[in-house]
XYZ file of C-alpha atoms in Angstrom:
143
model
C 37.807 48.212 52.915
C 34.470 46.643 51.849
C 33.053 50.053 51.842
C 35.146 50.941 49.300
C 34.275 47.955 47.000
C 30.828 48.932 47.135
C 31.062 52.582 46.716
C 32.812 52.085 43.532
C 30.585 49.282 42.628
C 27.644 51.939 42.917
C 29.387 54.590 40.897
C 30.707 52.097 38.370
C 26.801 51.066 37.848
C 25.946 54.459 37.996
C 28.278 55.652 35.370
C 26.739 52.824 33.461
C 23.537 54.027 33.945
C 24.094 57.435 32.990
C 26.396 56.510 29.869
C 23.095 54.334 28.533
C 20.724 57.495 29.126
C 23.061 60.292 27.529
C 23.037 57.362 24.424
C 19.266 56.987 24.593
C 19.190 60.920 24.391
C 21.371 61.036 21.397
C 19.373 58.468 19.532
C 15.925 60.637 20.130
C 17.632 63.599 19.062
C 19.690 62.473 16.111
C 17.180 59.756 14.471
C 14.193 60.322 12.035
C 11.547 58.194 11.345
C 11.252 59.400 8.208
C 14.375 58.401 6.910
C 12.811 54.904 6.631
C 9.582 55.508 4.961
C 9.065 52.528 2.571
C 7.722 53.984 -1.008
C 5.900 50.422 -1.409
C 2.454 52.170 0.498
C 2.337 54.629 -2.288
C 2.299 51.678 -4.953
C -0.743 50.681 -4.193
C -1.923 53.346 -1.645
C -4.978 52.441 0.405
C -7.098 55.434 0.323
C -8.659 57.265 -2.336
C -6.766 60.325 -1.716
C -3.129 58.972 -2.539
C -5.124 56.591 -5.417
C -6.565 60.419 -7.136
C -2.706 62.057 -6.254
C -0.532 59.162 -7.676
C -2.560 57.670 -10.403
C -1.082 54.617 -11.604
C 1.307 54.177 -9.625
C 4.299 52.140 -10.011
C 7.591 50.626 -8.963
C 10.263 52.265 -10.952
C 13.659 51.580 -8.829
C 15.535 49.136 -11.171
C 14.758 51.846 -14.243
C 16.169 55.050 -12.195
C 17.831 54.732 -9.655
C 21.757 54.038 -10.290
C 24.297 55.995 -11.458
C 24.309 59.639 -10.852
C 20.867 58.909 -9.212
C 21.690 57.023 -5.777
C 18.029 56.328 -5.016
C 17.200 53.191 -3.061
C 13.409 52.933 -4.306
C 11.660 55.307 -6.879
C 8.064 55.316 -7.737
C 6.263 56.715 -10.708
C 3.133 57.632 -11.372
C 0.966 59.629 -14.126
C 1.847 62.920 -11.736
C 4.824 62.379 -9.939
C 7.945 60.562 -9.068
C 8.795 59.547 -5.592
C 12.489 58.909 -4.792
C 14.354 57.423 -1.677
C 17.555 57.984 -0.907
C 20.239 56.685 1.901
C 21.782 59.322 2.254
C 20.297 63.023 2.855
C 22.833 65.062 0.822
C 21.985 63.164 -1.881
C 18.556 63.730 -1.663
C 19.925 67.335 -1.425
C 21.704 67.206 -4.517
C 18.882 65.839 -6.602
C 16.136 68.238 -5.649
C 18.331 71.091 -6.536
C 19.225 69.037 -9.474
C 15.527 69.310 -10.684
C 14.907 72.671 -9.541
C 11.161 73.754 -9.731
C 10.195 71.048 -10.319
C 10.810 69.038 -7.255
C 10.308 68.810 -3.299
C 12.252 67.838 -0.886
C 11.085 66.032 2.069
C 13.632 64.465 4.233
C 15.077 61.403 2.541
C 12.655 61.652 -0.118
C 12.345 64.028 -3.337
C 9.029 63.996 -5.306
C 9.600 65.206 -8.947
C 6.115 66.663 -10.076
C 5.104 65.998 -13.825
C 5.122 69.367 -15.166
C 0.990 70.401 -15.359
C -0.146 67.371 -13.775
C -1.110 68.505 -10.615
C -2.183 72.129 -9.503
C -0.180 74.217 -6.827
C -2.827 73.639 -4.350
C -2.652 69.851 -5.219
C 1.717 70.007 -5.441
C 1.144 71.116 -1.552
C -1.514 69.840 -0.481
C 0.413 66.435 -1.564
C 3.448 67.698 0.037
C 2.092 68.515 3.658
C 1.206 65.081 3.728
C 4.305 63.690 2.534
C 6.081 65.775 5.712
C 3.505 64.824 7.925
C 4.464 61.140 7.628
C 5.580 59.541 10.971
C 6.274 62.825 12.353
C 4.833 65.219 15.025
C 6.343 68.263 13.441
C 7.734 69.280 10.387
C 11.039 70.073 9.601
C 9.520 73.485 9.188
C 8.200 73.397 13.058
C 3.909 73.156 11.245
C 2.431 70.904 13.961
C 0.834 67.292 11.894
């Protein structure tokens, strides 16, 4: 009879066990880092390189985003706008909403200033962006 306790006892624990790493597995599968990349480093970026690409940069959340634009932070600069959104189909939405003029990078969508930066610059810019907190691309490049 005791036997019995304790062979359920070690499947009960074990069932534990393997309930916790199927969950652990979901969470490494399912979750992006990206998805909370703060816009604030790009406000006043620390290297010279994001300084040249975003020239005065700025905060611009309270002015855009609302409304039919469901950003969480936006930032603006002389060649681009940087949005953030919650949700990934609406950061969907909105880069097909601006069309050629935008990319799409996970939970973000950068609206380039039209002539403002070159195509090399655009992607250049935009390799970086998907590099962020990432091994590998959404597009499988290796960062």
């Amino acid at each position: 009879m005791a036997t019995r306790g304790v062979r359920r006892t070690v499947w009960g624990v074990a069932g534990v066990v393997v309930a916790a790493l199927v969950a652990a597995a979901a969470f490494v599968v399912t979750s992006d880092p990206r998805r909370d990349i703060d816009l604030g480093a790009w406000v006043e970026p620390g290297d010279s390189w994001a300084r040249t690409a975003m020239p005065n940069a700025r905060w611009a959340t309270d002015e855009l985003c609302g409304g039919d634009l469901p950003c969480r932070q936006a930032v603006r600069s002389d060649t681009l706008t940087m949005y953030r959104f919650a949700d990934r189909d609406d950061a969907i939405a909105v880069a097909r909403r601006f069309a050629g003029e935008a990319y799409l990078s996970g939970w973000i969508v950068v609206r380039f200033e039209p002539g403002a930066l070159t195509r090399a610059q655009r992607s250049e810019f935009a390799a970086a962006l998907d590099c962020l907190h990432v091994g590998t691309t959404e597009d499988g490049v290796e960062c």
